[in-house]
Amino acid sequence: MADKTESIKLVKELSRKEMTFAIAPVEAGRKMLLGSADFHVYEVDFGAEKPEPRSLGQHESYVTGLAVTNGVAISSSYDGTLIWWNLATSQKIRTVNAHGKWVRKVVASPDGKTIASVGDDMIGRIWDAETGKKRHELVGHAVTTPTHYPSMLFTCAFSPDSKHLATADKLGQIRVWDVASGKTVATLEAPIMYTWDPVQRRHSIGGIRALAFSPDGTKLAAGGIGKIGNIDHLEGMARVEVFDWKTGKHAIELSNDSNKGIIERLIFHPSGTKLLALGGANDGFVQVIDLNAKNVPLSEKLTTRPYDATYDPASKLLTVSGHNKVADYALTW
Amino acid sequence: MSDRRRGSASFCGSPEHGIGRRAFLGGLAAVAADMTVLDVLKQPAVAAELKKQQKRVILLWLAGGSSQLETWDPKPGAPTGGPFRAIPTSVPGIQISELMPKMAKRMGDTTIIRSLNTKNGDHGGGAKLMMRGRMDDPSLRYPDLGAVIARELGQVHSAVPDYVSFYSSTEGRDFAPGAAGFLGSRYSPMELTTSLMPENIRRPDAISEIDHAERAELREVLSKRFARGRSSSELGAHNEAYARVRGLMASDKLFDISKEPQKIRDEYGPTQFGEQALVARRLVEAGVPFVRVARAWWDSHGQNFETHQELVPELDHVMSTLLDDLKRRGLLESTLVITLAEFGRTPTINASLGRDHFATAWSATLSGCGVKGGTVYGKTDAKGQSVTDGQVGAPELFATIYRALGIDHQKNYFVGSRPVPLTEPDTDPIDDVLV
Amino acid sequence: MRVSLICGLALFLLTEVVSGGDLLPADRAIEDVVDREIDAQLLKEKIKPAAQADDATIVRRLTLDLVGRIPTQAETREYVDSTDPAKRVKLVERLLNSPGFARHQADSFDAMIMAGGGRESMRDYLAQALREGRPWDRQFREIMAGDESKPETKGSSGFLKSRIKDLDRMTSDVSSVFFGVNVSCAKCHDHPLVHDWKQDHYYGMKSFLSRTIEFGAFVGETDYGTVKFKTVSGAERQAKFMFLTGKVVEVSGGAEPTREQRQELKRRSDEAKKKKTPPPAPSVSARAKLADVALQEGERDYFARSIANRLFARFFGRGLVMPLDQMHSENPSSHPELLAWLARDTISHNYDLKRLIRGLVMSHAYSRSSRWESSTSAPLARMFAVGAVRPLTPQQLATSMWVATTDPNSLPADPGLDPKDSKLEPLADRARGLASAIARPGEEYAIGVSEALLMSNSDRLQDVLAESGDRLVGRLVKIKDRGEQVDLAVRNVLGRAPDAEERKLLADYLAKFEGRGAEGCRRLVWALLSDSEFRFNY
């Protein structure tokens, strides 16, 4: 099953004391933004001999997401805010009290006009990228779990044509929204990604943590973790489900024996035939999923436990932000 | 056959026994001794006095180990602090985790002890230590807090149970089962696991009320005939156990929350923890001296923050509702509400975004009876790695609990002729938090 | 000093010397020596013991003690009606050789060995050992260092396994269960009064056990590991491999393992876990060395006295030394010569448990009435002047409930004809569920209100009280005459005939159920089962 055309190799590593939850390239180049557990947003030139992160400023809690568009970066945080940063001047443009609870992710639309954020108030919000004005509140995810505990809205992703936004929650529900109207156009379910333990431990674990649309916009991939026996640990099988989202049909469901933990990031190959999945429990892994062959031609341990990653097709470099490292890998796939 | 049991049996038969069951009602002891609680309650003046004087405990047992950093001792901004912020409380200068906004508004009745260093980071050992206040010595099984309170504050022939323990999740249940130790099975808890209603407390439909009662009478007559000329402490225990059956069966209503107004049920909320806390309030109101409500399982080795995001708001809600409800009924000044676990969690965050076992610097709280509310005792360092001020262990915590309830923490029990003090000699309670 | 206040009364040093010259001759029968020594003391204290119990009580007592259940009506009748002067010997022989003996003794030894050890059980191993009549010293060796890959010692590591995470507990329990000595006080300090007894003894015992490791699902042992401890003055000391008597033995090895060795061990352990194979044996087993020294001539008195005392306690309700784990000079035996004689006899007869049990239950002291009829107050229990009233274990109780509620017609009329007890033994298995509901097994068990509630209201009694099939209630409802009903019920449950007063009381009770006779019978049987007379071995 191993295909020699797939390989991954560590190129460069940057040690970090803190967890780095988010990474985003500033432009097509080696300059990156990092969202850190020390509340700071850093800028770092990964092309430099010795990359030295420089703080742009800070939130009041963990930085969970970063979006970059037209010379502006938007960061999200557990402090409930989104901050717009001018990348040319490294100045704060504005701070928006975006969510009533912890903000989990912020993304920019491919056309650069729109920003979307999700938070544990279970509302997705669509913002004007330039003005920071709110355009829509996306209300529909259940606020509590069936057993009366607070749910969480972990992730979101834009479609390649910028017309749709997918959001996904702890219970394994994905909602696809029409960006222009703010209405739900599709609802998909991946309930296996949520484990409620009603007997042994009486709480839950899991949720969809990563979403990605295929380059042609027809497929939507969701990543998380399968059912877990002992929910004290992330001891379940990493899980990816790919939907033909307009029909709601599953294209693929993949639970790979060799990788335990939760999928934190999904990236489609530009061809649309392969999917890169990163995640882990205590250790990190990366796997390449061949959507046509429905197999996994590459599955490797990483030197860090990843939280986010970005891939540059031109340089074929995969940059991973993780538990206490940020690392560049040369990826052939 | 157990020699240890014999030790406790001879202990229970000793003259000390009679003195040992302290006459908790003081001047009312003579009245109480001849009547069941329910009879006493029929006399309004007596009932009011009882209500005022009788002390009780509700232990919210956060099994698996809740995180002090996500509850009572937040370290916002520290590398170990996690994502949640600290919020001010109704008591100036005291801050707790933002996951507990309701308790933040009600700090006035609660004291936080932030300086527990109990050294035992193993679930089994930690749970036993924190339920008993000390480790068993291999020749002596110590009673846990509930059994001691049952003996100190319960009534000999109580018609209500005197130690009730809820533990519904299965994980960790066997780490520290309710243990009467050398006090003997009379003080073992009534343990509830699968249902809100104790096992076997309700008469089966197949037998009528009168048949059930007459059958018990026949049993008693036969047993008395057998006991003539025979003596054994177990023989006494056997008949004493049957003598309590009818009274306990009459207390089944206490476990029935459908008897509670819908408004109150809504306040406690729909979770199992909420419902059990409501039963706990019904029980202490009726004179049950000790109720443990275990909320398991907090062992967040992976995804600590999401676990606490889920469980802490429930604790915040249930605990604040319970305190409000007790206060409204005039019971809070005589009821001590404790939050405690087997240990806390590591400041260091692991790669699964979890926190691991940590007994070096963690927190517990005491609310209501006998404690100075609105106080914080002890201090941990900036990262929460160690205690920097007021370090206490399980013995000091237990001494404090006993003293808050008016029990002499140095009182001796006798196991055979061996004196066993309630807490090890030289243990001091935390006077700073006591009224 | 703090610790001495806590531990001060638990002294332990065995200074009672077994002096052959002072004891009754070795060739006397056990039962004779038991009676001689106990009677001598009664005489000295001018106590006239209770009379011998009646035959119905004796057959009930023996059957409960030896095979863990009450006798059937047929068994009782055969014994009571027999005029054979050797009937008791014959009954004891039959019971000792029936399958119930190994089953029930395995339960009893399991409770003794696994006390406080959680839910693990060594029953399968113990039952096999007892069935084969394996001597107690051999069982001890196997429990300490048995080869689990052999079928005959499978499960022998249960004792160690249940204590593997707590070496101090293992040390304390080995000393207490097998030697009747509680050394835990010497963990913190030398004994304040008995100068021979030092921390060295505690840590000496611990040294033998300190190489014990968890190895997959098995218990393993390494070749290294020594124990250091701090004396009260704070000095660090290296423990020797020292038995309780002070005897020191050399055990090779001891150097701390290197990182590689540890990793290698972990790798092998993980592999064994996967393959489910037992661990490789160490080149020298420190635990086997402990068994060797403990069973050596000159050192083996602790071992022999402890088993004699524990078995005496099992059949007489209390030991010759109480508590059972406090066998030391400050806590003398009630009958020191008897204990010494029994220990010597046990050693010289190769630790034969069956022989010792037979001797104990054949004594007159064993078969006294438990009722004190004299107007004087009852003598102290340590005089053994009156039979003890002992609660049945949950398993004895549950099995007896099944036997008591089985229609006697469905059981063999002649107890001697079916040596396999093929009708009775399955009842013990059926009773296990009910037994576990009555209480968790283990040393802490005591009668409490949960048992009374279970008996009063649980549907778990439905099966025993059913009206159908081979159940007693089904049989009773078919009987017209109330007197006959009462007679049958009392005989089947209590193993005796009702007296006149009971006959009237119970018949009057049944009369209240006019038109609903089945209910009456069920209630009557319930009252007999929950009555103290049924609950105890008296």
Short mmCIF file of C-alpha atoms in Angstrom, two decimals, chain B residues 218, chain C residues 476 481-486 489 504-517 519-525:
data_model
loop_
_atom_site.label_atom_id
_atom_site.label_comp_id
_atom_site.label_asym_id
_atom_site.label_seq_id
_atom_site.Cartn_x
_atom_site.Cartn_y
_atom_site.Cartn_z
CA LEU B 218 -43.01 -13.03 63.27
CA LEU C 476 -46.00 -26.67 51.29
CA ASP C 481 -52.89 -29.60 57.36
CA ARG C 482 -51.33 -26.50 58.91
CA GLY C 483 -49.53 -28.48 61.57
CA GLU C 484 -47.90 -30.57 58.88
CA GLN C 485 -46.98 -27.48 56.92
CA VAL C 486 -45.32 -25.95 59.97
CA ALA C 489 -41.08 -25.88 56.97
CA LYS C 504 -49.09 -22.97 67.63
CA LEU C 505 -47.49 -19.62 66.81
CA LEU C 506 -46.77 -20.59 63.23
CA ALA C 507 -50.02 -22.39 62.62
CA ASP C 508 -51.92 -19.35 63.90
CA TYR C 509 -49.86 -17.23 61.55
CA LEU C 510 -50.75 -19.44 58.59
CA ALA C 511 -54.40 -19.31 59.59
CA LYS C 512 -54.47 -15.61 58.79
CA PHE C 513 -53.91 -16.46 55.14
CA GLU C 514 -57.22 -18.23 54.63
CA GLY C 515 -57.85 -18.38 50.90
CA ARG C 516 -54.32 -17.33 49.98
CA GLY C 517 -52.33 -20.20 51.31
CA GLU C 519 -48.74 -16.35 50.27
CA GLY C 520 -48.90 -17.60 53.81
CA CYS C 521 -46.37 -20.33 53.10
CA ARG C 522 -44.05 -17.89 51.41
CA ARG C 523 -44.23 -15.45 54.33
CA LEU C 524 -43.66 -18.23 56.82
CA VAL C 525 -40.57 -19.52 55.01
#
